[in-house]
Coordinates of C-alpha atoms and ligand atoms in Angstrom, one line a residue:
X1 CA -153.8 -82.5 -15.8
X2 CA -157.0 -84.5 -16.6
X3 CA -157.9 -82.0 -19.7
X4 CA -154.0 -82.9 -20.9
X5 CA -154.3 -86.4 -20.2
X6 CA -157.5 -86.5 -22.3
X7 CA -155.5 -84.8 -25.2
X8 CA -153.0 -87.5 -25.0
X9 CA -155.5 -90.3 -25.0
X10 CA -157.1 -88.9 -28.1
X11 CA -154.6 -88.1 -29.7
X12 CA -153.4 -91.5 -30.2
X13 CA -156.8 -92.8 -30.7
X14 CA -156.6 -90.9 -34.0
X15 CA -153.2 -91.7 -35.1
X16 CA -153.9 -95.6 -34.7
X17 CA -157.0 -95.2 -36.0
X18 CA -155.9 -93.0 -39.5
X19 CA -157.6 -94.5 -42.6
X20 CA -156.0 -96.7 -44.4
X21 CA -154.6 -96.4 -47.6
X22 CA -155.8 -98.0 -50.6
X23 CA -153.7 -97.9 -54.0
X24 CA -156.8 -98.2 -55.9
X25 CA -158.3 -95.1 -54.7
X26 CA -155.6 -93.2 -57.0
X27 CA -156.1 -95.5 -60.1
X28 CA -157.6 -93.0 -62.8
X29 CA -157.7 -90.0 -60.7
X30 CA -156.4 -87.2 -62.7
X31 CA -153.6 -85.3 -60.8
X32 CA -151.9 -81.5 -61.6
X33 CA -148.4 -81.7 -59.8
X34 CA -146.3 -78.8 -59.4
X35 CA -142.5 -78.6 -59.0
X36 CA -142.4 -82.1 -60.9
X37 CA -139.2 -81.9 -62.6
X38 CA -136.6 -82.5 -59.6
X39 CA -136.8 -83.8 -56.1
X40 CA -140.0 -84.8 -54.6
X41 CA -141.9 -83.6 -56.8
X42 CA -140.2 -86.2 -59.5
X43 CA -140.6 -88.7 -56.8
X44 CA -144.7 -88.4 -56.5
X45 CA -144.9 -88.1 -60.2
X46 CA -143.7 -91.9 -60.3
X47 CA -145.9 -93.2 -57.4
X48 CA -148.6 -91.4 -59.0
X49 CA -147.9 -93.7 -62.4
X50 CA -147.7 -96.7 -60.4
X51 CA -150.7 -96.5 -59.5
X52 CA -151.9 -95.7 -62.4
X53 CA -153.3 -92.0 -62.2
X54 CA -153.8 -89.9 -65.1
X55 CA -151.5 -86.7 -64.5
X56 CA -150.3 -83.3 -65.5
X57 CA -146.6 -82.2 -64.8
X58 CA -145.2 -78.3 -64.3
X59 CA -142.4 -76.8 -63.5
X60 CA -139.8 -74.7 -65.2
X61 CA -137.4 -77.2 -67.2
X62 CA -139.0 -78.7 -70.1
X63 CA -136.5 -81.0 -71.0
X64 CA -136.6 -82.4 -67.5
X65 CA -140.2 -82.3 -67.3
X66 CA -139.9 -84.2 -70.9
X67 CA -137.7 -87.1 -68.9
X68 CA -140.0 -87.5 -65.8
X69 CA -143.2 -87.5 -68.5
X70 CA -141.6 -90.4 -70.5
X71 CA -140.1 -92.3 -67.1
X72 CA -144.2 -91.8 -65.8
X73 CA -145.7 -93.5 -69.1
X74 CA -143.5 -96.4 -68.4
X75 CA -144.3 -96.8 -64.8
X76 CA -147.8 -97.1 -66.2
X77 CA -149.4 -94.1 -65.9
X78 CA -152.7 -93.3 -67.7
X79 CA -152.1 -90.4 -69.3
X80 CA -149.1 -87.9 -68.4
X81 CA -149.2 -83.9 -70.1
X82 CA -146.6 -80.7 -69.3
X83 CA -146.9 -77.5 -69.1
X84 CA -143.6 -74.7 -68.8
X85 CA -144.5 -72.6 -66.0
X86 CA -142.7 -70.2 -63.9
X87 CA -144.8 -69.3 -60.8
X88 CA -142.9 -65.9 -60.5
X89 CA -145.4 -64.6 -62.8
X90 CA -149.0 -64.1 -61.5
X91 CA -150.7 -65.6 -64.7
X92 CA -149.0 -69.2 -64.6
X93 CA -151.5 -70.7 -61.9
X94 CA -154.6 -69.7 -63.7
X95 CA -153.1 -71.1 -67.0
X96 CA -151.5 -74.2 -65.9
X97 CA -155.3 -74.9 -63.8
X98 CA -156.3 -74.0 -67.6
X99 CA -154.6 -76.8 -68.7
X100 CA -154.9 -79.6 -67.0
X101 CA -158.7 -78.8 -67.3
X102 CA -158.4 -79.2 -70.6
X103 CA -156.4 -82.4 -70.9
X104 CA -157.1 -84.1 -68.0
X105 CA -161.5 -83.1 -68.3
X106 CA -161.3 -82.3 -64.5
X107 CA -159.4 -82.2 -61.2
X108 CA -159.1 -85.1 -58.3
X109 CA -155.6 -84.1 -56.6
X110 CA -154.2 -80.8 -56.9
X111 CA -150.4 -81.1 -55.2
X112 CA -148.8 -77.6 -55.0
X113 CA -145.4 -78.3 -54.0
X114 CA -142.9 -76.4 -56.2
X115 CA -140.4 -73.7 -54.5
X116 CA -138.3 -71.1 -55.2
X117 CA -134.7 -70.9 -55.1
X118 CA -133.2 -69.2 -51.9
X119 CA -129.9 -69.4 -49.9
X120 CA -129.8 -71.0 -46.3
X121 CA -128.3 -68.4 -44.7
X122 CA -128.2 -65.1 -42.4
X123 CA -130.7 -62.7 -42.9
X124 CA -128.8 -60.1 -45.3
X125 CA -131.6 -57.7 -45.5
X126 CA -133.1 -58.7 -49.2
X127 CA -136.3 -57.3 -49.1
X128 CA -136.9 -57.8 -52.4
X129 CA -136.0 -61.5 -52.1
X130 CA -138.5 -62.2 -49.3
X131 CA -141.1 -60.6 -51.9
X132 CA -140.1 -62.6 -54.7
X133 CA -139.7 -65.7 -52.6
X134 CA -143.7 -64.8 -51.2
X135 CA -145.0 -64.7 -54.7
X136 CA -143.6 -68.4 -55.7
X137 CA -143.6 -70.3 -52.5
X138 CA -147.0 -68.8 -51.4
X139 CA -149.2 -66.2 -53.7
X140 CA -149.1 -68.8 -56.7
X141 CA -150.3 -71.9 -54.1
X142 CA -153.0 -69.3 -53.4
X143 CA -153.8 -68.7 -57.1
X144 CA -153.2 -72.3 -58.2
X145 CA -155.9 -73.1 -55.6
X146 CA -158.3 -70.5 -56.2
X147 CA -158.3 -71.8 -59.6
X148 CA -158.7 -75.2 -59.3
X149 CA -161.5 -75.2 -56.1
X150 CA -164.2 -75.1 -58.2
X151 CA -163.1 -78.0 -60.2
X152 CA -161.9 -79.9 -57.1
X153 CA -165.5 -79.4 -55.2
X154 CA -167.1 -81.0 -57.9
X155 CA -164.9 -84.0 -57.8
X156 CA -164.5 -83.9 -53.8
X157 CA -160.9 -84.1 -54.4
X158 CA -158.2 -83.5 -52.4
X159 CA -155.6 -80.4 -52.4
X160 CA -152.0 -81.5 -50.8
X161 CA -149.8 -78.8 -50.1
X162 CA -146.0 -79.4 -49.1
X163 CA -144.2 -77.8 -46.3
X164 CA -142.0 -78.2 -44.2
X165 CA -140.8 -78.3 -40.2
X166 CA -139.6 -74.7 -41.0
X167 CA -143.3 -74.1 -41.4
X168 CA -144.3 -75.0 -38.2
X169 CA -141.0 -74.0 -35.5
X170 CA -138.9 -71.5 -37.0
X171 CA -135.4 -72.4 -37.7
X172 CA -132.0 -71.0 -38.5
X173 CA -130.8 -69.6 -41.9
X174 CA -134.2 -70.3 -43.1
X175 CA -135.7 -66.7 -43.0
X176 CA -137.9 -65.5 -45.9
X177 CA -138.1 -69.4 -47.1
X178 CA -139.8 -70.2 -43.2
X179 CA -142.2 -66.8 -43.8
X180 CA -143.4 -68.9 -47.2
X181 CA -144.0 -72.0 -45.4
X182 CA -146.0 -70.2 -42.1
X183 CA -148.2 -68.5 -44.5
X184 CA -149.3 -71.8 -45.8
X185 CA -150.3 -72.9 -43.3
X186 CA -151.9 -69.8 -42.0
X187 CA -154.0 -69.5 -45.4
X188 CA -154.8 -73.1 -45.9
X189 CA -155.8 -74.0 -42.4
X190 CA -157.7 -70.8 -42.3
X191 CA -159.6 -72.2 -45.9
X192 CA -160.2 -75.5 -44.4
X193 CA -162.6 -74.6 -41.6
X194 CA -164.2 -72.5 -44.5
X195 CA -164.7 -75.1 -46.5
X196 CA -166.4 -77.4 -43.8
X197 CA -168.4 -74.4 -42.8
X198 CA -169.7 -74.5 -46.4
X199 CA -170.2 -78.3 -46.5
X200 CA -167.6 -78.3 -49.4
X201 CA -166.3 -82.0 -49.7
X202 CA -162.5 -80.6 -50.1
X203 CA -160.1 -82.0 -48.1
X204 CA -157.1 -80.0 -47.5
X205 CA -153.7 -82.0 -46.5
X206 CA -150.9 -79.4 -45.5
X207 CA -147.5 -82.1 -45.4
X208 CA -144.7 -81.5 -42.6
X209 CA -141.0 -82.4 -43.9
X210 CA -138.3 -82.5 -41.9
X211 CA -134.5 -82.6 -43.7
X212 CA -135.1 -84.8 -47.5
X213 CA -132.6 -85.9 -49.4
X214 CA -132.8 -84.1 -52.5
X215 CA -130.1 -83.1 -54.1
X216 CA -131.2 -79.0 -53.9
X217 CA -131.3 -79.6 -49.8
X218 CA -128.3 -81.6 -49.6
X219 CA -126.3 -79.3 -51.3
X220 CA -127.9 -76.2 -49.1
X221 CA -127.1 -78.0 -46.0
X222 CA -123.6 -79.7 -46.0
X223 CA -121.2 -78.3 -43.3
X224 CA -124.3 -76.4 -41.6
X225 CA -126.7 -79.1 -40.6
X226 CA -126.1 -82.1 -38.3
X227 CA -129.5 -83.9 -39.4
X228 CA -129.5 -86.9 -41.2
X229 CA -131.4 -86.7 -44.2
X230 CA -134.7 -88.7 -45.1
X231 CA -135.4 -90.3 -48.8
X232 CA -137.7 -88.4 -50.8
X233 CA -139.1 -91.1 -52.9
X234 CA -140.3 -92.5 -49.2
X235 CA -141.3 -88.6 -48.7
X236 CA -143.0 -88.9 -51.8
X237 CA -144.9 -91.3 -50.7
X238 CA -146.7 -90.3 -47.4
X239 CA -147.6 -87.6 -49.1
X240 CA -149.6 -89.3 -51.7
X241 CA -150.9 -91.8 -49.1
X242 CA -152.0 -88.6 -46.8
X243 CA -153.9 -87.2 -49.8
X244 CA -155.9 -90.3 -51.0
X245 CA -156.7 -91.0 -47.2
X246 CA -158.2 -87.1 -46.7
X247 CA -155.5 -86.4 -43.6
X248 CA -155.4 -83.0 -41.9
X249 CA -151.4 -83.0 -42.1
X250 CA -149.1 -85.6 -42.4
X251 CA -145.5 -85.5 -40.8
X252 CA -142.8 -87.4 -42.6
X253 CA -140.5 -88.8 -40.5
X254 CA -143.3 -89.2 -38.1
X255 CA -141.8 -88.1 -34.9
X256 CA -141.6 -84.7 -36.3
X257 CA -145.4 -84.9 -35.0
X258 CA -143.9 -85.5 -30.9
X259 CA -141.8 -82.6 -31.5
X260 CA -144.7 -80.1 -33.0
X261 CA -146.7 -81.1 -30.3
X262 CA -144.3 -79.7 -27.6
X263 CA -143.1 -76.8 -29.5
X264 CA -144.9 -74.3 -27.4
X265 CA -144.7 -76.4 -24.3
X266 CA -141.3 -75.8 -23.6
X267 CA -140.2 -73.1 -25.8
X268 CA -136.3 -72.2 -24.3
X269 CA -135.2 -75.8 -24.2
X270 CA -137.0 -76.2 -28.1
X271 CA -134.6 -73.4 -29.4
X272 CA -131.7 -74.6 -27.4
X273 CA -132.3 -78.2 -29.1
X274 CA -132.8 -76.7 -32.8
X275 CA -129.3 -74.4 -32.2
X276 CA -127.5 -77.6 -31.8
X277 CA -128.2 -79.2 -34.8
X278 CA -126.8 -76.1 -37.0
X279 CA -123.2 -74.7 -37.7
X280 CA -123.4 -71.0 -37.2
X281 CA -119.9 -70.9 -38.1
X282 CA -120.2 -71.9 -41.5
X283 CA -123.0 -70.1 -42.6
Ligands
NDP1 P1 -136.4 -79.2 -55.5 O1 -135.6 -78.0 -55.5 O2 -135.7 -80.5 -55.8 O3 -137.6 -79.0 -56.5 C1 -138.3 -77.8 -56.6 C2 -139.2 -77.9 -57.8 O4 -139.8 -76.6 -58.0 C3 -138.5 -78.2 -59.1 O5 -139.3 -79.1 -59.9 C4 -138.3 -76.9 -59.8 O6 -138.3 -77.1 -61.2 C5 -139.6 -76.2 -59.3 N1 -139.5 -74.7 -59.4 C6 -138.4 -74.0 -58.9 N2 -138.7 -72.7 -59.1 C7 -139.9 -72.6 -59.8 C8 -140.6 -71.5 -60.3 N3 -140.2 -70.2 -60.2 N4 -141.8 -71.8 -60.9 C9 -142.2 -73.1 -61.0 N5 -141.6 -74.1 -60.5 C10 -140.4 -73.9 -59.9 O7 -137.1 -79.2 -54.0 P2 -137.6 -80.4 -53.1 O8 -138.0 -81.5 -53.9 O9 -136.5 -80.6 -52.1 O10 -138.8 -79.7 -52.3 C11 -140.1 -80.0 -52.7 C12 -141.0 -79.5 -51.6 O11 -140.7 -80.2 -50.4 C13 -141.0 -78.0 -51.3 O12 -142.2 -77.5 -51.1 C14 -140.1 -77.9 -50.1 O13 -140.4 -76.8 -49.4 C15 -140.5 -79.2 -49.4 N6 -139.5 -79.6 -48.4 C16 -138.3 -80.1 -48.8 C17 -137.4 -80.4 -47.9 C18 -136.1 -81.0 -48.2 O14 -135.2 -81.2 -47.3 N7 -135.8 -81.3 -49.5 C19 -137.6 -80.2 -46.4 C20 -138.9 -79.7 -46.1 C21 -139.8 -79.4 -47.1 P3 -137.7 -76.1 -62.3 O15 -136.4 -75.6 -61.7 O16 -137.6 -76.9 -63.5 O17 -138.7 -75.0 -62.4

C-alpha cells in the first residue's frame, strides 16, 4: 500500500511538473516527417511551419505531398523539401535520411509516423499481410532511425514516434496493425535506456493515440466503434509539444494515461470495458 501510494504521489509530481513548451525552441530546427501527405502527419507539417521550422516531407503521393509543401511555405515555414518514398521497400529509409541530410545540412526532429494500409477486422489468417504490414509500420521506423542517429546525436535532437492505444492494450479487429505498434514500443523503449547508458543526448518520445479523426480512421471505424473521435490537428500538436519538451510518451487525449496505468491492474474488467466500445456484428 505505502510503495503504491508513493507511485501515485510521484506520479503526479511529474505530470504537473512536465516542461513547458516553448514555440521558439522549434524555430529553425530542421525536421524529416514521415507520412506527411494525409492525416496527422499533414497536421504536424503545418504546426511545424508556424513555428517556423525548416522541414522535409515523405510519403507516397507526390502531388499531395506538392499541396501540403506549398500550404507549409505559406504558414511560414523556413524551408520545406519532398521526397516519394514507399517504406515497403527496405532502401527508402536510408535514402530519404540521405536526403534530408542533404537539404536540410542536419537533423533536429526525426517524426516517424507514416503507416501502412490494413483492414480493421477479424484475423483472416494473412500471413503475408502481417509481414508486409511489419516491414512499413515497424522495420522502416527501425531503418529510418538507424540512419538518422548519428545525425541526431550530434544535434541532441529528438526522435518522435507515433503510436497508438493499440500499442499499449490490445484491441479488437486491430491484429497485425496492434503487432506494428507493440514492437515500437518494444524496440524504441529498449533503445532509450541504451542511449542513456551511452550518455547519448537523444531523446526518444514514443506518442499514445487513442481514436483521431482522420479521414483513413473514420472511414475504418464507422458502424464498429462507439468512441468519439479526437481532432488530429489538436493530435498534431501534443505531439510536437512532447518532442520539443524531451517527454518519455505523451498520451493524447490525456486520460488515455489513467487507463494505461491500470491496464494490468485489473485485466478481466479492462477487456470487458474495451469489448463494449466495439460492434462484433459488423465487422
Ligand atoms: P493516414 O492514413 O491519414 O496517413 C498515413 C500516412 O502514411 C499518409 O501520409 C500516407 O501517405 C503514408 N503512407 C501510407 N503508406 C505508406 C508507405 N507504404 N510508405 C510511405 N508512406 C506511407 O493516418 P493517420 O494520420 O490517421 O495516422 C498517423 C499516425 O497516427 C500513424 O502512426 C497511426 O498509427 C497513428 N494513430 C492514428 C490514429 C487514428 O485514429 N487516426 C489512432 C492511433 C494512432 P501516402 O499514401 O501518400 O503514402
Amino acid at each position: 500500500k505505502v510503495l503504491c501510494a508513493a507511485g501515485i504521489i510521484v506520479g503526479l509530481l511529474a505530470f504537473f511538473w512536465r516542461d513547458t513548451f516553448n514555440p521558439d525552441s522549434i524555430s529553425g530546427a530542421r525536421v524529416l516527417l514521415t507520412g506527411a501527405s494525409t492525416g496527422i502527419g499533414e497536421q504536424m507539417a503545418y504546426h511545424y511551419s508556424r513555428f517556423g521550422a525548416e522541414i522535409v516531407l515523405t510519403a507516397r503521393r507526390g502531388t499531395l505531398l506538392q499541396k501540403v509543401m506549398e500550404k507549409c511555405l505559406q504558414l511560414g515555414a523556413k524551408k520545406v523539401f519532398y521526397i516519394q518514398a514507399d517504406m515497403s521497400s527496405p532502401q527508402a529509409p536510408e535514402e530519404v535520411v540521405h536526403f534530408a541530410l542533404q537539404k536540410l545540412g542536419g537533423l533536429d526532429h526525426l517524426v516517424l509516423n507514416h503507416i501502412g494500409g490494413t483492414p480493421f477486422r477479424m484475423w483472416d489468417g494473412d500471413v503475408e499481410h502481417t509481414r508486409w504490414l511489419m516491414q512499413v509500420n515497424f522495420l522502416s521506423y527501425v531503418a529510418l532511425a538507424s540512419a538518422a542517429l548519428p545525425i541526431l546525436a550530434e544535434s541532441k535532437g529528438s526522435l518522435i514516434v507515433v503510436s497508438s492505444l493499440t500499442g499499449k492494450i490490445s484491441t479488437p479487429f486491430t491484429t497485425s496493425y496492434s503487432a506494428t505498434k507493440f514492437a515500437l514500443d518494444g524496440f524504441f523503449s529498449s533503445l532509450r535506456h541504451e542511449l542513456a547508458m551511452q550518455k547519448q543526448d537523444v531523446c526518444i518520445t514514443l506518442c499514445i493515440l487513442g481514436l483521431i479523426d482522420t479521414e483513413m480512421a473514420l472511414e475504418k471505424t464507422r458502424d464498429k466503434v462507439y468512441m468519439s473521435a479526437y481532432p488530429a490537428a489538436e493530435a498534431a500538436l501534443t505531439i510536437i509539444k512532447g518532442g520539443a519538451t524531451r517527454a518519455r510518451e505523451v498520451f493524447y487525449p490525456w486520460w488515455l494515461e489513467l487507463l494505461c496505468c491500470l491496464r494490468d491492474w485489473f485485466p478481466d474488467q479492462r477487456d470487458v470495458v474495451i469489448q463494449s466500445f466495439y460492434n462484433y456484428t459488423s465487422a
